[in-house]
mmCIF file of C-alpha atoms and ligand atoms in Angstrom:
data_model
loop_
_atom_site.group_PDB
_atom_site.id
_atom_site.type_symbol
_atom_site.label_atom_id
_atom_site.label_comp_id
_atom_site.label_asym_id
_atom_site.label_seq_id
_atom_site.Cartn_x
_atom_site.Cartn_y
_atom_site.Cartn_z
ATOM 1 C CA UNK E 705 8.716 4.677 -29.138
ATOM 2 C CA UNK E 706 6.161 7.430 -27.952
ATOM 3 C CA UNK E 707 7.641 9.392 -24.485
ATOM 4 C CA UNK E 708 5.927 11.732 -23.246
ATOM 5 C CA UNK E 709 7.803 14.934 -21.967
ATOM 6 C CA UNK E 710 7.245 17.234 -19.109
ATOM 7 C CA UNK E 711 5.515 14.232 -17.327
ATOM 8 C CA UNK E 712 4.489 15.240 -13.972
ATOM 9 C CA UNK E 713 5.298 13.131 -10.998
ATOM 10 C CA UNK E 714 3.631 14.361 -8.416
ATOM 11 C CA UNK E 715 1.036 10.938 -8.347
ATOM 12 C CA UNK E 716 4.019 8.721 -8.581
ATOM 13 C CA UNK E 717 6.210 10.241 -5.391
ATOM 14 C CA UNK E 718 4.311 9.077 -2.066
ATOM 15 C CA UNK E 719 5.714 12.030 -0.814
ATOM 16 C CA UNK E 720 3.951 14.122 -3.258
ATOM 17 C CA UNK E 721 6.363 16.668 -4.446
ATOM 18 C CA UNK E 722 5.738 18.625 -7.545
ATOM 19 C CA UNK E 723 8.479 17.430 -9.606
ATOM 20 C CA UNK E 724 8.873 16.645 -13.484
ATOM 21 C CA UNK E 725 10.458 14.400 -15.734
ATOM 22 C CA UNK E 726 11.880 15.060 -18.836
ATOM 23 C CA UNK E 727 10.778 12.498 -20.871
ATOM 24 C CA UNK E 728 9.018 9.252 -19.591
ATOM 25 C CA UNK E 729 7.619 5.907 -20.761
ATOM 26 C CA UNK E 730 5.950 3.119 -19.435
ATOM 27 C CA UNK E 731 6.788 -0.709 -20.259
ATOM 28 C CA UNK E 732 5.927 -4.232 -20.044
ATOM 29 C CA UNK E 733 7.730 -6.414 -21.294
ATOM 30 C CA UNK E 734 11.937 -7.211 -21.518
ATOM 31 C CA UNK E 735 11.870 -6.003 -25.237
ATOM 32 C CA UNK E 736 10.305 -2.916 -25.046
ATOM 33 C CA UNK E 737 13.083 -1.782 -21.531
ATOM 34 C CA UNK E 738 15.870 -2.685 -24.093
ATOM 35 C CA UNK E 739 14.332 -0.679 -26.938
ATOM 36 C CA UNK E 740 14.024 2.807 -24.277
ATOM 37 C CA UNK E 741 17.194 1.781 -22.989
ATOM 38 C CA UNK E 742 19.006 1.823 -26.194
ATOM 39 C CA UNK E 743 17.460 4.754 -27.241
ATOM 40 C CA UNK E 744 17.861 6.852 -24.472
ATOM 41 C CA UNK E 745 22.098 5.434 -24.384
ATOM 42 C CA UNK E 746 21.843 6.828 -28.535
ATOM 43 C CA UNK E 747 20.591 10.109 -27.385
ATOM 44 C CA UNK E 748 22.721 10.265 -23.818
ATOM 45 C CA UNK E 749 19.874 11.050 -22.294
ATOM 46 C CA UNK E 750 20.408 10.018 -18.319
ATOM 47 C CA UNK E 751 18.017 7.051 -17.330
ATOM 48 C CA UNK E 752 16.251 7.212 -14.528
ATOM 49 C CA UNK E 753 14.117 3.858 -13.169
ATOM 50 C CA UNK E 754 10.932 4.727 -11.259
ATOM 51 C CA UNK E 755 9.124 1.774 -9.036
ATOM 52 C CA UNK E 756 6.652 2.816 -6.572
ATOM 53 C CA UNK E 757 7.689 5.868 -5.321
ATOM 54 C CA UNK E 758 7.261 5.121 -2.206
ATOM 55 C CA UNK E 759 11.224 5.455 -1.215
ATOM 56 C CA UNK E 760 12.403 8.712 -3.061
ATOM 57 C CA UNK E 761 12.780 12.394 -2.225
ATOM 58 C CA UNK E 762 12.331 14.676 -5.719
ATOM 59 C CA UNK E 763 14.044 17.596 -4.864
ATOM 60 C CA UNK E 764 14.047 18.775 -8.252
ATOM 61 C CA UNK E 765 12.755 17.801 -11.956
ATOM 62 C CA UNK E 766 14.187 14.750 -13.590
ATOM 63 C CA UNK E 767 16.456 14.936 -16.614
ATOM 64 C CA UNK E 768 16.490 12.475 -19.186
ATOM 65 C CA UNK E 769 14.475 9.961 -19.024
ATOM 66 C CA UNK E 770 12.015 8.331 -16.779
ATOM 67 C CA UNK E 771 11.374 4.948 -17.422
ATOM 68 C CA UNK E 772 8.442 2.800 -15.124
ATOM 69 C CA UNK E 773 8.184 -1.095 -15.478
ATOM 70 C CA UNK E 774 4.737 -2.366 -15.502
ATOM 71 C CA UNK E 775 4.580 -5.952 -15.708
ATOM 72 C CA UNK E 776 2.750 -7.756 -13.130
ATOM 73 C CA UNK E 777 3.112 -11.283 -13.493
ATOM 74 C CA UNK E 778 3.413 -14.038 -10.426
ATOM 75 C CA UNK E 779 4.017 -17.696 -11.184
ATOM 76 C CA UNK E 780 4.426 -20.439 -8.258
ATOM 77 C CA UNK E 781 6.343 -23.364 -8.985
ATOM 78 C CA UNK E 782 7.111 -26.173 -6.545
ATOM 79 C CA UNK E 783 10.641 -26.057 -5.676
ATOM 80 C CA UNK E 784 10.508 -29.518 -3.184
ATOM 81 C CA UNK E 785 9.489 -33.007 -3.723
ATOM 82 C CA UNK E 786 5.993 -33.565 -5.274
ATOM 83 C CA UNK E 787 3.550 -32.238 -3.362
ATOM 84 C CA UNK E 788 5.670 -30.490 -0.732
ATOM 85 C CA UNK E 789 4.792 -27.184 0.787
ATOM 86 C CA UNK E 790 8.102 -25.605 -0.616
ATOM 87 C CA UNK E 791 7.207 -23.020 -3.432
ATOM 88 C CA UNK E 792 9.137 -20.299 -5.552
ATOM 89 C CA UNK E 793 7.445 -17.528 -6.000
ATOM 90 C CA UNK E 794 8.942 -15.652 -9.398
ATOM 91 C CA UNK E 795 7.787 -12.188 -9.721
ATOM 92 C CA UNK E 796 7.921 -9.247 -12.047
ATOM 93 C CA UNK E 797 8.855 -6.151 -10.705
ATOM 94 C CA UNK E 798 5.756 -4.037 -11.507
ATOM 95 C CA UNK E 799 3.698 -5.795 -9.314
ATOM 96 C CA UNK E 800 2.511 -3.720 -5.717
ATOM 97 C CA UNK E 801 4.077 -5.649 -3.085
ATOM 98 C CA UNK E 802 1.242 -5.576 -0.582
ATOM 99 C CA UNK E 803 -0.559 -7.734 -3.468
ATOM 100 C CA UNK E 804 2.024 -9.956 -3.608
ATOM 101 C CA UNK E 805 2.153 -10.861 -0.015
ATOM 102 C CA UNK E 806 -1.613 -10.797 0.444
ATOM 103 C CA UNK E 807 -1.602 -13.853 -2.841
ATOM 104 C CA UNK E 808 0.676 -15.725 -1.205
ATOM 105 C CA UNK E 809 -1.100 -15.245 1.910
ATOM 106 C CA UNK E 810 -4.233 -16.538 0.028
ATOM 107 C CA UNK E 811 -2.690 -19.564 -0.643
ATOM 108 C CA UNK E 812 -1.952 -20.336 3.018
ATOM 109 C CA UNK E 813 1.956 -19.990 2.269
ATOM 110 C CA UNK E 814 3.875 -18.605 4.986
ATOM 111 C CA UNK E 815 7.011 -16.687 4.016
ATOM 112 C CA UNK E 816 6.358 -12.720 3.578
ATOM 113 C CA UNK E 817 3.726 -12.424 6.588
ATOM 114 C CA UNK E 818 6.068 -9.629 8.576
ATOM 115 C CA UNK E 819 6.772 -7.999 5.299
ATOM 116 C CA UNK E 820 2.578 -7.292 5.287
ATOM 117 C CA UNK E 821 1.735 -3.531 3.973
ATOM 118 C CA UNK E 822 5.209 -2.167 3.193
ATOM 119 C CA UNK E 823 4.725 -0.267 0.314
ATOM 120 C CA UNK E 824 6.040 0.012 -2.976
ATOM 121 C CA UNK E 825 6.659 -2.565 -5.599
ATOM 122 C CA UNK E 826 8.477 -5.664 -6.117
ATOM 123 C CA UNK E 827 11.236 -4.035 -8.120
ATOM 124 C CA UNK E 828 12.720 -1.775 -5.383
ATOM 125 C CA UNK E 829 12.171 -4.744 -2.541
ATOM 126 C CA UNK E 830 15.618 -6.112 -2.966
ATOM 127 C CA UNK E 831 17.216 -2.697 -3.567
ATOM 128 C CA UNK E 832 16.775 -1.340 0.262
ATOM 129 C CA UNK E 833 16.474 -4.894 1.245
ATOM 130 C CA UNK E 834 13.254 -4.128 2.706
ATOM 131 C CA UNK E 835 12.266 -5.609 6.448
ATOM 132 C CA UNK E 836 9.934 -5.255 8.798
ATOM 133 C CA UNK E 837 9.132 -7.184 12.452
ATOM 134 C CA UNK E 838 12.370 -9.544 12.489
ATOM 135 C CA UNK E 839 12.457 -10.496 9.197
ATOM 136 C CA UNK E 840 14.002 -9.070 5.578
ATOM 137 C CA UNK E 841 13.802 -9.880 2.027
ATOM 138 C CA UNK E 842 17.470 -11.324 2.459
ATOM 139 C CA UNK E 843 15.871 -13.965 4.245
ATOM 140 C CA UNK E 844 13.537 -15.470 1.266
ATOM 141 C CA UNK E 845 15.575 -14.405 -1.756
ATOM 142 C CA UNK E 846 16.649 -16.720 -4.360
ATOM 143 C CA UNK E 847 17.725 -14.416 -6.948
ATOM 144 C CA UNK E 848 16.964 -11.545 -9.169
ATOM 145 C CA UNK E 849 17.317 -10.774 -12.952
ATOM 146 C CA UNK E 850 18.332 -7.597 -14.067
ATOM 147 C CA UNK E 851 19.311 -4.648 -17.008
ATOM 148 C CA UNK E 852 22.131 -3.274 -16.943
ATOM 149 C CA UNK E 853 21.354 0.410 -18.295
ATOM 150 C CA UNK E 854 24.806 1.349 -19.693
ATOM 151 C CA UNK E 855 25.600 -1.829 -21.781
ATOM 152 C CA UNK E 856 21.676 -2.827 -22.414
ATOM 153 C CA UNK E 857 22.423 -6.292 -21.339
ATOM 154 C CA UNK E 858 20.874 -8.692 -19.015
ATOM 155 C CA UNK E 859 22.062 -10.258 -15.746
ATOM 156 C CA UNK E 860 21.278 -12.627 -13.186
ATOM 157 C CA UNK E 861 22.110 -11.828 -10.075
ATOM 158 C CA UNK E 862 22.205 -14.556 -6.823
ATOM 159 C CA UNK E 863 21.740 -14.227 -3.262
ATOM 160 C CA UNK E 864 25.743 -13.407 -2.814
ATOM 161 C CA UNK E 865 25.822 -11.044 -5.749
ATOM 162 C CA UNK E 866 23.011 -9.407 -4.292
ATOM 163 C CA UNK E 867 25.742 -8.629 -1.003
ATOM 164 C CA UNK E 868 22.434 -7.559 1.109
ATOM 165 C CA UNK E 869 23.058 -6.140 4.409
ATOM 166 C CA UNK E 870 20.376 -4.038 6.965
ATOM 167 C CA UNK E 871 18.537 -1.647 4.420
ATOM 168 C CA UNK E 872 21.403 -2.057 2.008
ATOM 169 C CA UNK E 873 22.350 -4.071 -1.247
ATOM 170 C CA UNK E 874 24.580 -3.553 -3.669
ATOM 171 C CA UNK E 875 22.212 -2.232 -5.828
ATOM 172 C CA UNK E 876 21.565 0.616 -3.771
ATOM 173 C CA UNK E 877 25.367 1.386 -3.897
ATOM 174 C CA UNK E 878 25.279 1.173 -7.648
ATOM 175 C CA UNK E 879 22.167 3.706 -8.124
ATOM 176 C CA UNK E 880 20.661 4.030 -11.303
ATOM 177 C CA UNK E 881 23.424 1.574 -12.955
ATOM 178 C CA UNK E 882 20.559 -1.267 -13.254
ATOM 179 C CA UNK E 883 16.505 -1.923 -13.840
ATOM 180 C CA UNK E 884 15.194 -5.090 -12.026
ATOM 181 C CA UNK E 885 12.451 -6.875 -13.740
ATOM 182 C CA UNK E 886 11.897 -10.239 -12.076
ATOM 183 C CA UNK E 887 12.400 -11.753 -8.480
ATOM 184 C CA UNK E 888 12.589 -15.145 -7.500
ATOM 185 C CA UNK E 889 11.697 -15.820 -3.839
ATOM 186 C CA UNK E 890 11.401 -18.893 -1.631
ATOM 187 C CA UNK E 891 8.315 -19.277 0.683
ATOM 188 C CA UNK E 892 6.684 -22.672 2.443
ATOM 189 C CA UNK E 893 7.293 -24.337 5.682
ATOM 190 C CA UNK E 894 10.907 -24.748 5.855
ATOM 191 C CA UNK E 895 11.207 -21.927 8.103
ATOM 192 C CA UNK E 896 9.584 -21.055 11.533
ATOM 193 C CA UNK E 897 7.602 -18.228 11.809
ATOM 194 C CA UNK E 898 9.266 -14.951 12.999
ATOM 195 C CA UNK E 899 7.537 -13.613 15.801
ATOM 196 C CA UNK E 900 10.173 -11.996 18.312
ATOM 197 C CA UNK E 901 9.946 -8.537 17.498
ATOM 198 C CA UNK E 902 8.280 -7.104 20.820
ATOM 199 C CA UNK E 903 5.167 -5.090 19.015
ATOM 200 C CA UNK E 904 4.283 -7.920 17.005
ATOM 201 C CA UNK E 905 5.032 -10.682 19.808
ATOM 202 C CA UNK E 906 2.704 -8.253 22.184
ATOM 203 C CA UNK E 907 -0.202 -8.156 19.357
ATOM 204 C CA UNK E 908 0.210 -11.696 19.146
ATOM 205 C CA UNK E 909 -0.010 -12.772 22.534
ATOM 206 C CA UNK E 910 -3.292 -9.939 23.284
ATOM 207 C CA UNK E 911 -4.856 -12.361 20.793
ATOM 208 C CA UNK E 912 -4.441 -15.776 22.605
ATOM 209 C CA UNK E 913 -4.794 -17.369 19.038
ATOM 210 C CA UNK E 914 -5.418 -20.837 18.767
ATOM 211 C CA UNK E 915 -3.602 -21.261 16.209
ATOM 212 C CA UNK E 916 -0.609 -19.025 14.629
ATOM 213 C CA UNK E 917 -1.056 -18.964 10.438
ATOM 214 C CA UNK E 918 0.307 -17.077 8.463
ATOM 215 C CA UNK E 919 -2.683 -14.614 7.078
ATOM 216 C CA UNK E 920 -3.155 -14.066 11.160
ATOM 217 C CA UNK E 921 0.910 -12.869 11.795
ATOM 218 C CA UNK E 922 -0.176 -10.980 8.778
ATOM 219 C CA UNK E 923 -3.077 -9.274 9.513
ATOM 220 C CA UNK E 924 -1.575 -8.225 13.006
ATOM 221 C CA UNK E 925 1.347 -7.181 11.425
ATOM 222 C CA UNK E 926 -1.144 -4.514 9.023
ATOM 223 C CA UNK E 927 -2.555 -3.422 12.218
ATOM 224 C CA UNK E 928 0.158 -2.418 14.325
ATOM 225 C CA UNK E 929 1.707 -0.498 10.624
ATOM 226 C CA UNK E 930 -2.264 1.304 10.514
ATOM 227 C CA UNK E 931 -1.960 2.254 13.888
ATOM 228 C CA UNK E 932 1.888 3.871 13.273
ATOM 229 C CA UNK E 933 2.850 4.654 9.747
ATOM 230 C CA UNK E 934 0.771 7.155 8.060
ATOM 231 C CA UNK E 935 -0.663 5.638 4.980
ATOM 232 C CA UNK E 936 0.531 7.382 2.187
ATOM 233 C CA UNK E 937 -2.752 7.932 0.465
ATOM 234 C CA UNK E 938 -3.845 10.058 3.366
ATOM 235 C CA UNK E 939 -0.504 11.510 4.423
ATOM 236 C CA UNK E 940 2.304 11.865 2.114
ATOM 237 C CA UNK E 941 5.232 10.090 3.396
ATOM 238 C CA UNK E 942 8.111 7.670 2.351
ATOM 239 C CA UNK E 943 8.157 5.247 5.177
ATOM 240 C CA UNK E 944 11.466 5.481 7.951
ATOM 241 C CA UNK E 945 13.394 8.404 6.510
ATOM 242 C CA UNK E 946 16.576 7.700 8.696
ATOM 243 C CA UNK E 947 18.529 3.870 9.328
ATOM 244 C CA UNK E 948 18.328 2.873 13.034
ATOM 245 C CA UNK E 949 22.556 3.771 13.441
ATOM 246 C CA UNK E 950 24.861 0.637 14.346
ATOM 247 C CA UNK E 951 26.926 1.713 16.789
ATOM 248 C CA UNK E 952 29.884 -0.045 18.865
ATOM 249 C CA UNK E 953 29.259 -1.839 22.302
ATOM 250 C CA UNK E 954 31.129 0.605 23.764
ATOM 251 C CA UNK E 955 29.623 4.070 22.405
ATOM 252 C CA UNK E 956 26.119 2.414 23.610
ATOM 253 C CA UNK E 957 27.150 1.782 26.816
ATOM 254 C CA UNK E 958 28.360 5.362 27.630
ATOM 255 C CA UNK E 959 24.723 6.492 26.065
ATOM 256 C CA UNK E 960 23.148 3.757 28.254
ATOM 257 C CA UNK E 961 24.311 5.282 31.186
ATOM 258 C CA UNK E 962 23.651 8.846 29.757
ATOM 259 C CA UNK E 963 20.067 8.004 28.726
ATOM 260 C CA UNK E 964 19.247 4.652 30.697
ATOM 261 C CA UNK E 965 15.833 5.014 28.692
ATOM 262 C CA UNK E 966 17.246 4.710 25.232
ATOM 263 C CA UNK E 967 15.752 2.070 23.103
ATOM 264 C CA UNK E 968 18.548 -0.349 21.521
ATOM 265 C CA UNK E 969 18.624 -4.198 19.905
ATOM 266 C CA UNK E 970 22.288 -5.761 20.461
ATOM 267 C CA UNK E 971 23.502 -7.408 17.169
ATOM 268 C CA UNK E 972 25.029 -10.638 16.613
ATOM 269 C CA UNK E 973 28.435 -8.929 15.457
ATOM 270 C CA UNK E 974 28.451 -7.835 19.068
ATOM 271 C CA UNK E 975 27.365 -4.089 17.898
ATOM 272 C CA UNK E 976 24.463 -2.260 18.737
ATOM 273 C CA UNK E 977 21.448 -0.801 16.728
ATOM 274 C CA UNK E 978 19.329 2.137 18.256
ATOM 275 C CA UNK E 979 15.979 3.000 17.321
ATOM 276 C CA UNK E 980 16.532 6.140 15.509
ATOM 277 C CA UNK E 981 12.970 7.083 16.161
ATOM 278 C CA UNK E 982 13.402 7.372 20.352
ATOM 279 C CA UNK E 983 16.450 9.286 19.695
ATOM 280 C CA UNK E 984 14.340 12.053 17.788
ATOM 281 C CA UNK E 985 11.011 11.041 19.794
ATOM 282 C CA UNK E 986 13.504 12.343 22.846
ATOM 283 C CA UNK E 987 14.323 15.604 21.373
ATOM 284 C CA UNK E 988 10.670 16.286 21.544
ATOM 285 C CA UNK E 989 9.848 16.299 17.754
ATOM 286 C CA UNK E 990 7.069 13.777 17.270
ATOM 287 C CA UNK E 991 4.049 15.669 15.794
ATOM 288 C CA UNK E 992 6.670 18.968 15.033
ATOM 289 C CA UNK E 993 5.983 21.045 12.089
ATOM 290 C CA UNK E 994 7.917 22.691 9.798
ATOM 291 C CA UNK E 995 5.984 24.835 7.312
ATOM 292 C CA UNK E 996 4.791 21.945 4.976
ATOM 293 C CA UNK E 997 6.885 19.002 6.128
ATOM 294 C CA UNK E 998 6.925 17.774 10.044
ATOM 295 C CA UNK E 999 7.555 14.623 11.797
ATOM 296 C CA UNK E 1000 4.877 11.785 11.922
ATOM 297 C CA UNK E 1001 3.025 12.373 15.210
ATOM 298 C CA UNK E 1002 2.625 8.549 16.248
ATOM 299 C CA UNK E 1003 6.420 7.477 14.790
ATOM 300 C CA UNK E 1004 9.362 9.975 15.076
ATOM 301 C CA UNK E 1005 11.217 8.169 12.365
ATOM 302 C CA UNK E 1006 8.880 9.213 9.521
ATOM 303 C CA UNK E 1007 8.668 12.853 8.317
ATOM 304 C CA UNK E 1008 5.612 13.920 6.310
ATOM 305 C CA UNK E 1009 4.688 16.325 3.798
ATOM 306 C CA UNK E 1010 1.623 18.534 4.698
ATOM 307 C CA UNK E 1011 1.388 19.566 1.060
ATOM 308 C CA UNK E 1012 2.416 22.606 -0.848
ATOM 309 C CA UNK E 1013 6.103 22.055 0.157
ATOM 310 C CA UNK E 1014 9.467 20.511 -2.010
ATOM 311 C CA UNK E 1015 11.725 17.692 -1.206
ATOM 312 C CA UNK E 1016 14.599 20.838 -0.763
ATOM 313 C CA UNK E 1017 12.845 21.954 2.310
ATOM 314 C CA UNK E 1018 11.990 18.346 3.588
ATOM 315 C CA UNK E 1019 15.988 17.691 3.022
ATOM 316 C CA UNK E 1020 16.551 20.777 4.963
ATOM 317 C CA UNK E 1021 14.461 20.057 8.143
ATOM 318 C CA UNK E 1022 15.975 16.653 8.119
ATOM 319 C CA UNK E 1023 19.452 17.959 8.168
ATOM 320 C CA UNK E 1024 18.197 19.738 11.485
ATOM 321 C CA UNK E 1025 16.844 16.504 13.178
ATOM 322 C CA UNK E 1026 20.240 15.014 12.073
ATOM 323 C CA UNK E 1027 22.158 18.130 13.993
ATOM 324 C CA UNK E 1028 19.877 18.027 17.045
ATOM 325 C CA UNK E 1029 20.476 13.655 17.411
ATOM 326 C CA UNK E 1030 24.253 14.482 17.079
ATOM 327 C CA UNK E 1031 24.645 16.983 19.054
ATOM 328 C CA UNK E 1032 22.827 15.064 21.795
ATOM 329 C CA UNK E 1033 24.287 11.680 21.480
ATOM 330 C CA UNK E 1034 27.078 12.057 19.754
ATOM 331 C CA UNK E 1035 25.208 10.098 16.559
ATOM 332 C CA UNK E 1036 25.224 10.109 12.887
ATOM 333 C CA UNK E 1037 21.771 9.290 11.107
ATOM 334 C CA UNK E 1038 21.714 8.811 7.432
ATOM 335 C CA UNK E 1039 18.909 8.873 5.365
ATOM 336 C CA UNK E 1040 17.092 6.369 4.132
ATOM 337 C CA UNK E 1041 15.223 6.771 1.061
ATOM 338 C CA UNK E 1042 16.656 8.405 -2.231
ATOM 339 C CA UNK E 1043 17.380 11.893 -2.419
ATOM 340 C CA UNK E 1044 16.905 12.491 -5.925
HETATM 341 N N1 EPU G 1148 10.227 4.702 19.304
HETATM 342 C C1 EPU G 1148 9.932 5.776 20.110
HETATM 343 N N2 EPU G 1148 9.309 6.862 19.542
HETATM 344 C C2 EPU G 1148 8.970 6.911 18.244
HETATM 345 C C3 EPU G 1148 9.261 5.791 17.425
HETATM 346 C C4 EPU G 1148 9.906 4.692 17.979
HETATM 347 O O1 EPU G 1148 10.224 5.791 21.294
HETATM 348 O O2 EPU G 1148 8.423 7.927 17.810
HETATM 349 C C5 EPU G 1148 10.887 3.521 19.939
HETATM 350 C C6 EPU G 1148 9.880 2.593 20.596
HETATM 351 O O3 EPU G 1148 10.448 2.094 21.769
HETATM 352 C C7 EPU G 1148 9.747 1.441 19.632
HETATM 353 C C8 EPU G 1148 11.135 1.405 18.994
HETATM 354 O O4 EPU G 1148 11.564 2.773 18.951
HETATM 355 O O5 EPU G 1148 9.467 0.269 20.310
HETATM 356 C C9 EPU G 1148 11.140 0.823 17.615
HETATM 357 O O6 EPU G 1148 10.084 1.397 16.858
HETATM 358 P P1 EPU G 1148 9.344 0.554 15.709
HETATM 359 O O7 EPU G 1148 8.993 -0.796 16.186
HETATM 360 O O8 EPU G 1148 8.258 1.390 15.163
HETATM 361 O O9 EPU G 1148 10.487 0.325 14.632
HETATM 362 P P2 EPU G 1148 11.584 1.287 14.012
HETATM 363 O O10 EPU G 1148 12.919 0.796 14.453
HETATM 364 O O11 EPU G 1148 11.269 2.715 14.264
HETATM 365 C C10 EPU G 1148 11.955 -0.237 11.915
HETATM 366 C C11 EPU G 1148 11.957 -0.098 10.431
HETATM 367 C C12 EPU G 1148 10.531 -0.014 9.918
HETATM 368 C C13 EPU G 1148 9.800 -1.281 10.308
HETATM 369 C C14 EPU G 1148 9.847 -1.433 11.841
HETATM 370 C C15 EPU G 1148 9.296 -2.754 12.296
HETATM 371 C C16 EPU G 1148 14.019 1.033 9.819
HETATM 372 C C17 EPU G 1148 14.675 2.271 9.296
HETATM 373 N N3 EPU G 1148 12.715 1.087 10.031
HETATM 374 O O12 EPU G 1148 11.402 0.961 12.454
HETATM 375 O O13 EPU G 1148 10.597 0.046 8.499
HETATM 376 O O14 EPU G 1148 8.460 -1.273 9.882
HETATM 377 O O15 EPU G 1148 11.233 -1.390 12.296
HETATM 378 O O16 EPU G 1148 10.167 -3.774 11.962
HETATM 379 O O17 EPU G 1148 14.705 0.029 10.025
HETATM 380 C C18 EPU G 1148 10.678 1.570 6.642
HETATM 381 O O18 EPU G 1148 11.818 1.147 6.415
HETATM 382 O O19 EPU G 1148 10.153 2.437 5.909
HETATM 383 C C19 EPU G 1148 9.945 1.072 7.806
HETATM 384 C C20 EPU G 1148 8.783 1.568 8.166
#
């Protein structure tokens, strides 16, 4: 197997930090991931599994090896009685997820419509257990199959195994012990579209639609994310960069009578989620720049690189934000994507 060596990432963070790797390779198919895997195991070099790189802070070059997975294969298959609208979607992980959405979209199948313009690809979906406007992968996942790096073998992993919770799987709490190659998700008219969430339910009603389909939850749903999340092509950024905190009934109702203003969605375990960005929106850091990182101007929970900076000083101004929110409300926020 060729790797290259010194491989720059920059192109393959969206946050477009000048970091390295070691050695990287590119593959497509199951045989070829077992053949870099067992090499790289021989040698002890450290594997390291890029998707996108749309959910990672580099904060310095990567050891080892780097290893992408490129296939992009989608196959439907009916998965109710002949000729029912009830379709699996199985899915390799190389594949963009915005394309994958937008086919199945194409094909009039309603399913992934919120999940519209999240980027990244398939591979890391399941990993943050991506969601967007009331609904999350969790919801339409059938199961997932899987390398596991240190033994080179293959497993199968089902929606239980999968133990998805809000931006959190147990994948994510077993970093860099696995590679994810194929997905296998349900879409078709068993379920009623999601449209609660109060931007898109707004957007929705402005429109006084005739009808609701799917492609037109999921073109609204691309709108309101153009209009508030910086696309990464124009403005380096890796999506929300903090979890909305959970906090106890209690704790939010001492805040609510603190900060009667503060933005909050009760959960059905009788806790209470906050909307991390109108805690730092309040501390008066939307559109605030540090040298070459700052916080999004239209969406306080997304921090940007200008250009010219490192993922050290984006951690750093981060831990700041984190300070101010605590020290005001008495709140821990924890960062979302992957400090590397
Ligand atoms: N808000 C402000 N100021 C801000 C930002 C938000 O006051 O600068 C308040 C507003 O009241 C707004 C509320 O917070 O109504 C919620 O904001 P928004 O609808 O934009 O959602 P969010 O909670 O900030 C989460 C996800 C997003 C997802 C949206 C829509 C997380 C960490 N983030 O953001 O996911 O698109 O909901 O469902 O859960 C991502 O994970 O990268 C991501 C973009």
């Amino acid at each position: 197997m060729q790797f290259e060596t010194d491989k720059s990432l920059t192109e393959l963070n969206t946050l477009g930090f000048s970091q390295s790797a070691e050695r990287y390779i590119e593959v497509e198919t199951d045989e070829q991931l077992n053949e870099a895997v067992e090499e790289a195991n021989k040698q002890e070099w450290p594997v390291f599994i890029l998707g996108g790189g749309s959910n990672i802070v580099l904060t310095k070059d990567i050891p080892g090896l780097v290893i992408r997975f490129t296939r992009e294969t989608l196959n439907y298959e009916n998965r109710g009685e002949e000729n029912s609208w009830l379709f699996r979607l199985k899915v390799s992980a190389g594949m963009n997820w915005h394309r994958l959405v937008r086919d199945s979209m194409s094909r009039g199948l309603p399913g992934l419509e919120n999940l519209s313009l999240i980027p990244g690809n398939v591979g890391a979906a399941p990993v943050q257990n991506i969601g967007a406007y009331g609904v999350e992968i969790k919801d339409r996942f059938e199961s997932l199959r899987a390398l596991h790096l240190p033994t080179n073998e293959w497993h199968t992993f089902d929606h239980d195994a999968c133990e998805f919770s809000y931006r959190d799987s147990y994948f994510k709490r077993h970093t860099g012990e696995y590679c994810i190659t194929e997905m296998n998700l349900h879409v078709g008219n068993d379920k009623p579209f999601e449209t609660e969430y109060g931007s898109l339910k707004e957007a929705l009603e402005r429109q006084q639609l005739d009808k609701l389909t799917p492609v037109a939850i999921s073109d609204t749903v691309c709108k309101i994310r153009q209009t508030k999340l910086p696309d990464p092509a124009q403005i380096c950024n890796a999506g929300s960069f903090f979890h909305n905190p959970v906090v106890p009934e209690t704790q939010f109702d001492g805040l609510k009578q603190r900060f009667p203003n503060i933005v909050a969605y009760p959960q059905e375990d009788g806790q209470v989620k906050l909307a991390a960005g109108w805690l730092i929106d309040s501390l008066g850091l939307r559109g605030d720049r540090r040298g070459a990182v700052g916080v999004y101007d239209k969406q306080a929970l997304v921090l940007v690189h200008h250009g010219g900076g490192t993922g050290t000083e984006l951690v750093a101004y981060a831990d700041e934000i984190r300070a101010g929110v605590e020290e005001k409300y008495g709140v821990k926020l924890s960062v979302e994507p992957q400090v590397v």
